[in-house]
Coordinates of C-alpha atoms and ligand atoms in Angstrom, one line a residue:
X69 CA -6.1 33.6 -0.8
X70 CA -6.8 32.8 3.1
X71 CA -6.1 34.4 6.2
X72 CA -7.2 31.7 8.7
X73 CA -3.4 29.7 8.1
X74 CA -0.5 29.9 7.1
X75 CA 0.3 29.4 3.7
X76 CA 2.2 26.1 3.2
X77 CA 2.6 25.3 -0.6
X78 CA 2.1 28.1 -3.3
X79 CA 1.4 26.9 -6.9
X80 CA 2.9 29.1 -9.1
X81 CA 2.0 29.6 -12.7
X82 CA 2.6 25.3 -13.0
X83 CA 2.1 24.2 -16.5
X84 CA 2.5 20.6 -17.5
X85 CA 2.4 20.0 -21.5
X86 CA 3.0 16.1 -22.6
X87 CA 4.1 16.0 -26.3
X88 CA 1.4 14.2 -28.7
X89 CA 1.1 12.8 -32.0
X90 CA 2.3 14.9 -35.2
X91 CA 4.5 16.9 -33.2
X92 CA 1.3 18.4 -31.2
X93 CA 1.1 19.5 -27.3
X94 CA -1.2 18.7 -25.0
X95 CA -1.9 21.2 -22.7
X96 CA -2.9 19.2 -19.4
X97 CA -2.2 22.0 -16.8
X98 CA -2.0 25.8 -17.4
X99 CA -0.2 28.1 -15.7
X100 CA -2.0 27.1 -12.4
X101 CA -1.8 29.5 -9.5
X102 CA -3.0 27.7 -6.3
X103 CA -2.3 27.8 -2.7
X104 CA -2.7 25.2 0.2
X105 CA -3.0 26.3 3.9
X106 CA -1.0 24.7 6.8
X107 CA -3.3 21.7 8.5
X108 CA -6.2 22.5 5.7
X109 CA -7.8 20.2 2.9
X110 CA -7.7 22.0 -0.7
X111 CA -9.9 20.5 -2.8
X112 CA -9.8 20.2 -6.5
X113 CA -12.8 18.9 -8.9
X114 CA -13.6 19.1 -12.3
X115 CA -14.7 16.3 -15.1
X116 CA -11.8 13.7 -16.0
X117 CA -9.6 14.4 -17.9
X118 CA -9.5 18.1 -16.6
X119 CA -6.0 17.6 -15.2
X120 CA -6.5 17.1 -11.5
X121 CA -4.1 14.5 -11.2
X122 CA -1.7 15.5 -13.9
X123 CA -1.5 19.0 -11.6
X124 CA -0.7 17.1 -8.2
X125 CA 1.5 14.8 -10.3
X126 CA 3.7 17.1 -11.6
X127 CA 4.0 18.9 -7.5
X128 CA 4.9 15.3 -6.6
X129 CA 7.5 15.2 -9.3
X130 CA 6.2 12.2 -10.9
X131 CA 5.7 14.2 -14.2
X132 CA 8.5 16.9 -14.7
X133 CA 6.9 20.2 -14.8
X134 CA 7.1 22.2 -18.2
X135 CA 7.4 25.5 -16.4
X136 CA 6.4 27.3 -13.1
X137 CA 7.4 26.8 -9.4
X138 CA 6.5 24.6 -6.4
X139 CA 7.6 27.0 -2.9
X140 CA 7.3 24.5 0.0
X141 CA 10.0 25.5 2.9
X142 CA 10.8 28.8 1.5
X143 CA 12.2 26.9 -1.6
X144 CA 11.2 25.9 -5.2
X145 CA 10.6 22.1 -4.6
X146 CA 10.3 21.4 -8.7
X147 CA 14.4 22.3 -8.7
X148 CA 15.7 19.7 -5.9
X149 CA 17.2 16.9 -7.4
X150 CA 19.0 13.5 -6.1
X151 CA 19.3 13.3 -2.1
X152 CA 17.5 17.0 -1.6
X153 CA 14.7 15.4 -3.8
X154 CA 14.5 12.3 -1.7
X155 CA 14.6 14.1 1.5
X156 CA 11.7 16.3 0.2
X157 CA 9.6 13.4 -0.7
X158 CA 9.2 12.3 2.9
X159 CA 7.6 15.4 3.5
X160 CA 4.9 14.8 0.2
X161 CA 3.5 11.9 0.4
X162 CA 0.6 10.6 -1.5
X163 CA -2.5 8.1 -1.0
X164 CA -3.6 6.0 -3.7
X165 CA -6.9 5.4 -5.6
X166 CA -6.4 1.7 -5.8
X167 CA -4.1 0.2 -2.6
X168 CA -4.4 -3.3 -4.1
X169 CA -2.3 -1.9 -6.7
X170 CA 0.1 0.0 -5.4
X171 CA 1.0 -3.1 -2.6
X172 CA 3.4 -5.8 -3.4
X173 CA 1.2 -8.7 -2.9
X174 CA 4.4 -10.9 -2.0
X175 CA 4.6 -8.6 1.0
X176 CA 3.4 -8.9 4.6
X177 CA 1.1 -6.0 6.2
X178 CA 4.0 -4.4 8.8
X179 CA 6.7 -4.9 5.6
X180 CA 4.3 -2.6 3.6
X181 CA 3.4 -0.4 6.1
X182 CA 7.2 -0.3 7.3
X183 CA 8.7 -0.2 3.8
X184 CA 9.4 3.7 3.6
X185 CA 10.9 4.1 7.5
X186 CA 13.4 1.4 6.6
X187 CA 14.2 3.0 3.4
X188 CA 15.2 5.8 4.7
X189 CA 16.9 4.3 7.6
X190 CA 14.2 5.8 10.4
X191 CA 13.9 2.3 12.1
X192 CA 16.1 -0.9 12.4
X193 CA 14.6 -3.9 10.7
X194 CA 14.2 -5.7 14.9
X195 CA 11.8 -2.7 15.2
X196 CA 9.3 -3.5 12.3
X197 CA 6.8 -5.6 14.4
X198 CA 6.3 -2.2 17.2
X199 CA 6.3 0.3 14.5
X200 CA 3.6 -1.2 12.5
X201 CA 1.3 -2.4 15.8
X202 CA 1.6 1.4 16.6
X203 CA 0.9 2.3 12.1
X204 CA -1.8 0.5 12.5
X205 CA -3.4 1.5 15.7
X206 CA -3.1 4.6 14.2
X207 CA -5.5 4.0 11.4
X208 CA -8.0 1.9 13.7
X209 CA -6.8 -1.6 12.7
X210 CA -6.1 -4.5 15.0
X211 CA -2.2 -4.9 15.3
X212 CA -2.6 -8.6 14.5
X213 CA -3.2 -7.4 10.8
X214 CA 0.5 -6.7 10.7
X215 CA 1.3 -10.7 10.0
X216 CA -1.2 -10.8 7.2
X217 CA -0.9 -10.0 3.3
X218 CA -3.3 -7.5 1.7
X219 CA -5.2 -9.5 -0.4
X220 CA -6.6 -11.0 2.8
X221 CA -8.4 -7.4 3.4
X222 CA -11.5 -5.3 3.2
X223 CA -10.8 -2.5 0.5
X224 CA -11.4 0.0 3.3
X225 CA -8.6 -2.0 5.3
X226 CA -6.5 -1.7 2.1
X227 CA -7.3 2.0 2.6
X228 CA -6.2 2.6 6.1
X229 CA -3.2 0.3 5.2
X230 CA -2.3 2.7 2.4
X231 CA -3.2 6.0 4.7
X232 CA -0.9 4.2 7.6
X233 CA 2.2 3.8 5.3
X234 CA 1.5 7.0 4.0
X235 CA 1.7 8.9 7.3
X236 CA 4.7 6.4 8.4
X237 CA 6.9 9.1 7.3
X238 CA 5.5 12.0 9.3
X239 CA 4.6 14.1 5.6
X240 CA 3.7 17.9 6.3
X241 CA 1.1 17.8 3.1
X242 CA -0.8 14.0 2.1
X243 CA -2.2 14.3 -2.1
X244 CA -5.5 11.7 -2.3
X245 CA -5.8 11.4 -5.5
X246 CA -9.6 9.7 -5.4
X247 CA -8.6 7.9 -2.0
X248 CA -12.0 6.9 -1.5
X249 CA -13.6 6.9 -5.0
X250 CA -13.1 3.0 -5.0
X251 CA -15.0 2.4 -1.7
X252 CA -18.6 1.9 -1.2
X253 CA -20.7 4.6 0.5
X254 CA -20.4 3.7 4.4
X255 CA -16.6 2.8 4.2
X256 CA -15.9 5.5 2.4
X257 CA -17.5 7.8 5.5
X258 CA -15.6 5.9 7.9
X259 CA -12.3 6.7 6.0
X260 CA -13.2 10.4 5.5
X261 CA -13.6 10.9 9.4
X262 CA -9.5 8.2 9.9
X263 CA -8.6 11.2 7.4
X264 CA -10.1 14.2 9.4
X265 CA -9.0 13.5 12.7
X266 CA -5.4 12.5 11.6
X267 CA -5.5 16.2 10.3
X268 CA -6.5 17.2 13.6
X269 CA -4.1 15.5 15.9
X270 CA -1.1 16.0 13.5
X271 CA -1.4 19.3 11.1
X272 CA -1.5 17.6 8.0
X273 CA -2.0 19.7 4.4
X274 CA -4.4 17.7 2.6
X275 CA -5.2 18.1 -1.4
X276 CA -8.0 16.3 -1.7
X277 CA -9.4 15.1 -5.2
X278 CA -12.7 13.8 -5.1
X279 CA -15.3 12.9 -8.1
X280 CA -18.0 13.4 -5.1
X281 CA -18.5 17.3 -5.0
X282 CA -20.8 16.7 -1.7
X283 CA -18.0 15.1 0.0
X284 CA -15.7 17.8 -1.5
X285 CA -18.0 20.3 -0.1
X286 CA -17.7 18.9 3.8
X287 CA -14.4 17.9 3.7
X288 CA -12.4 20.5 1.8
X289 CA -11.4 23.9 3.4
X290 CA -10.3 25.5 0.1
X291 CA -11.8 24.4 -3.4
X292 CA -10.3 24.8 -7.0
X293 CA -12.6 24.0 -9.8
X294 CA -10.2 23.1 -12.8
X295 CA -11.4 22.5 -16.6
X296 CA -9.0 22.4 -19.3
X297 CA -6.3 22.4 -17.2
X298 CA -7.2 26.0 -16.1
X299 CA -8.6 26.9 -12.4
X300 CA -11.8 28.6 -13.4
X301 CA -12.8 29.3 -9.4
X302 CA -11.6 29.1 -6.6
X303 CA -13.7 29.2 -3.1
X304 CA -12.1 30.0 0.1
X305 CA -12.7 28.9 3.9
X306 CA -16.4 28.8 5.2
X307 CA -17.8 28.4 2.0
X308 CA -20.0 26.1 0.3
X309 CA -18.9 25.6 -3.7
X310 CA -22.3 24.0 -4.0
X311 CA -24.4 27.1 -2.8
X312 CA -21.8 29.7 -4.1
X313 CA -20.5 28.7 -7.1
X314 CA -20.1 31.5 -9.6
X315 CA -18.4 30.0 -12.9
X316 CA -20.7 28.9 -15.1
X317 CA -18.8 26.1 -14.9
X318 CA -19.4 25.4 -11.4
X319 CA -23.0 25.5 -12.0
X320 CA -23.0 23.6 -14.9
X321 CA -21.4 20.9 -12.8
X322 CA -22.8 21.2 -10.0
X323 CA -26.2 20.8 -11.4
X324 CA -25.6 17.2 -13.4
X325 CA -24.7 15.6 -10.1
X326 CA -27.1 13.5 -8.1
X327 CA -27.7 15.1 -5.1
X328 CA -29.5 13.0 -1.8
X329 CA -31.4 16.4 -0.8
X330 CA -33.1 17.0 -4.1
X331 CA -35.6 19.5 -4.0
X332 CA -39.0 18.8 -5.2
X333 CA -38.8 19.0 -9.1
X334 CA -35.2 19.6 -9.3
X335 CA -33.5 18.0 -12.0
X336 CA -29.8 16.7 -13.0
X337 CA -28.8 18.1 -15.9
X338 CA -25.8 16.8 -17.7
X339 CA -23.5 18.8 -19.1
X340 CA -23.8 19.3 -22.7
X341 CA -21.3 17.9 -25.1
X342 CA -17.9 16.3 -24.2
X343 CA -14.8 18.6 -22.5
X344 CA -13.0 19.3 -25.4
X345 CA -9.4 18.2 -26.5
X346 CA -6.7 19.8 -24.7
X347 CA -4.7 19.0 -27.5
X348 CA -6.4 22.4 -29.0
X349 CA -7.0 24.5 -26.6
X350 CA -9.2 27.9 -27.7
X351 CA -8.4 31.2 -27.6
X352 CA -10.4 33.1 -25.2
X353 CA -11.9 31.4 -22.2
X354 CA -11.7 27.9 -21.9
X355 CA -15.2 26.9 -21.5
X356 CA -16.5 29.1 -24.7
X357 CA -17.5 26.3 -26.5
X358 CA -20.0 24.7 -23.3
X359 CA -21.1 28.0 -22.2
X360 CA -24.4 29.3 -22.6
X361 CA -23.7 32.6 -22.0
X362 CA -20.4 33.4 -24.0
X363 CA -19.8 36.5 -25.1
X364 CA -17.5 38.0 -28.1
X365 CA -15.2 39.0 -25.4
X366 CA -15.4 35.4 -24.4
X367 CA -13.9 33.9 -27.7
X368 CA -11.0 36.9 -28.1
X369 CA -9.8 37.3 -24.4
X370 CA -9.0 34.7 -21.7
X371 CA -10.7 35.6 -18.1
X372 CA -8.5 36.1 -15.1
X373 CA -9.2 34.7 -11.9
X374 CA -9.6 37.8 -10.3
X375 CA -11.1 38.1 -6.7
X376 CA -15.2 39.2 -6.5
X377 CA -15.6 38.7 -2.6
X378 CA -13.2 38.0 0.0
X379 CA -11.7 34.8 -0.3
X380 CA -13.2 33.8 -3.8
X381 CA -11.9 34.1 -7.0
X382 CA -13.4 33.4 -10.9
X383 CA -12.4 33.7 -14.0
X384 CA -14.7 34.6 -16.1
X385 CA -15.9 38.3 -17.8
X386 CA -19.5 37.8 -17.2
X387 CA -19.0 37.2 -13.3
X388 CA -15.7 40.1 -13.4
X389 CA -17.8 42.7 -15.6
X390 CA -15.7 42.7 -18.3
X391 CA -18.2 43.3 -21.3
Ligands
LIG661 N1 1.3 10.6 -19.1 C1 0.5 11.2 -20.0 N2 0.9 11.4 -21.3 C2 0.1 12.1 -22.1 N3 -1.1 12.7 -21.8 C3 -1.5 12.5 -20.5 C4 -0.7 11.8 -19.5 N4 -1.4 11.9 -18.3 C5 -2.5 12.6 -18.5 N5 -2.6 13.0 -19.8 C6 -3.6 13.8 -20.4 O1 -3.7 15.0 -19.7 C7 -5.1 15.4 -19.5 C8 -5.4 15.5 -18.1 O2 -5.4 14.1 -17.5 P1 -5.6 13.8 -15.9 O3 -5.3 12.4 -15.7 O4 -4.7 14.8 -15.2 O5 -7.1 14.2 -15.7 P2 -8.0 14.0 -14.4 O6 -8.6 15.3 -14.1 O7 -7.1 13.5 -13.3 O8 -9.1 13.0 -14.9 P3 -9.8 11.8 -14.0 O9 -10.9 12.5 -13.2 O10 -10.4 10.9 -15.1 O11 -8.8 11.1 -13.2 C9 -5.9 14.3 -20.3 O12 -6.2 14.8 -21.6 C10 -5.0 13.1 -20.3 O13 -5.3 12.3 -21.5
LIG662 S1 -15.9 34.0 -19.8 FE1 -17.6 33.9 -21.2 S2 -17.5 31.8 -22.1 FE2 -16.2 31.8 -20.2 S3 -17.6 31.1 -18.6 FE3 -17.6 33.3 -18.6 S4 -19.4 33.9 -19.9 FE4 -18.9 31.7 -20.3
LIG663 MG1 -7.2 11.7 -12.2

């Protein structure tokens, strides 16, 4: 889906179902096709509950995937099991939404920040106190941080703690999962540029999930716009989802955000009516029941994301001419 690198981790046809009451399924993620590009950001949006974090979940291996295949290093990452699976986890590593949380308070600064090299034996226990100086530098905090415990922080010091121990392990592709959704405006600037330049100087993969679709926009070289557990579009390098957003979807939502360069009698319009259940998902395409424009075809045959310009793809049979 992009020329400009290589590709690092292909998606394929990932599906993620959690069993519900009375026997039901819940679709969360649908036969997802994705791919992320070598030192790039892929970004994914959609309203919650869509199935943003249930997708990079179920890559990570947090969720076991119901069907389809993770390739990262030429093999199917979803297969590895015991010390393969360990190994591979060094090189997918994730930042969290809420550091706080995923810290043990009892636990000094360089322990946390340490805690994965020593687990799997990178550094000897007399070289904590240099490796996290040098973690720490890294993320633009002073070294003396490393004798402190994080409930003594600034959330965006939580932040860079939690992007330091993520990076400790040298990861080829870093999931934030709403990394910055927790942090007020400025900080949350501030972390977005620690994030860009680490990609710069080391090559990292990012998939970036972000409620802020402006901020998705700047940061993100790819985009996926999920709903229902489906990608409905998908928007490749150098260009704006905001601006060239074809889904109806996409417009939908990108028209009931709050924007800071609202034009003179523009208006946000929230989406009508609630994403429905993906306990029971419809025929057809997913969005038929939101979409002012569906069509019979709409409630009979599911769209494919098919490619209408270089580089961007949509599912959907107004934008592909199917009626
Ligand atoms: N462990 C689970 N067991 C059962 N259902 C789940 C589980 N995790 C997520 N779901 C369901 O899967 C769907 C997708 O949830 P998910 O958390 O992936 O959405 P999201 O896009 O990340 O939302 P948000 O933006 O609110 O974080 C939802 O309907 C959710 O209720
Ligand atoms: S396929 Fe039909 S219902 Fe779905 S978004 Fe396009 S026009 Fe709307
Ligand atoms: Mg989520």
């Amino acid at each position: 889906m992009n020329a400009e690198a290589p590709v690092i981790l292909q998606i394929k046809n990932l599906t993620k179902k959690f069993a519900a009451e009375g026997g039901k399924m819940l679709t969360a993620c649908d036969n997802v096709t994705l791919n992320a590009y070598a030192g790039q950001t892929l970004g994914i949006i959609g309203e919650s509950g869509c199935g943003k974090s249930t997708l990079v979940r179920t890559i990570l291996q947090i969720h076991p995937a119901s069907g389809g295949e993770v390739i990262f290093d030429g093999q199917d990452i979803l297969k590895l099991r015991g010390e393969a699976a360990r190994q591979n986890r060094r090189k997918i590593q994730m930042v969290f939404q809420d550091p706080a949380a995923a810290f043990n308070p009892k636990m000094k600064v360089k322990e946390i920040v340490c805690e994965p090299l020593l687990n799997f034996g990178l550094i000897k226990k007399s070289e904590v106190d240099t490796k996290a100086a040098e973690l720490l530098r890294m993320v633009e905090l002073p070294e003396d941080f490393k004798d402190r415990y994080p409930h003594n922080m600034s959330g965006g010091q939580r932040q860079r703690l939690g992007i330091a121990r993520a990076l400790s392990l040298e990861p080829k592709i870093v999931v934030c999962d709403e990394a910055t959704s927790a942090l007020d405006v400025s900080v949350q600037e501030k972390i977005c540029e620690l994030l860009v330049r680490l990609q710069k100087e080391k090559g990292i993969t990012y998939l970036f999930i972000c409620h802020d679709l402006g901020l998705v926009d700047l940061m993100c070289h790819q985009i996926a716009v999920m709903y229902l557990g489906n990608i409905v579009e998908y928007i490749g390098y150098g260009r704006r989802i905001s601006t060239e957003g074809m889904h109806p979807y996409t417009k939908a939502l990108m028209k009931s955000v709050f924007k800071v360069d609202f034009k003179p009698g523009e208006k946000i319009e929230p989406l009508e009516s609630e994403i429905p259940s993906p306990l029971d998902l419809p025929k057809g395409c997913p969005f038929q029941s939101r979409c002012g424009q569906c069509m019979e075809i709409c409630r009979s045959e599911k769209p494919e994301l098919k490619e209408v310009v270089p580089g961007h793809f949509v599912a959907c049979h107004l934008v592909n001419g199917n009626f």
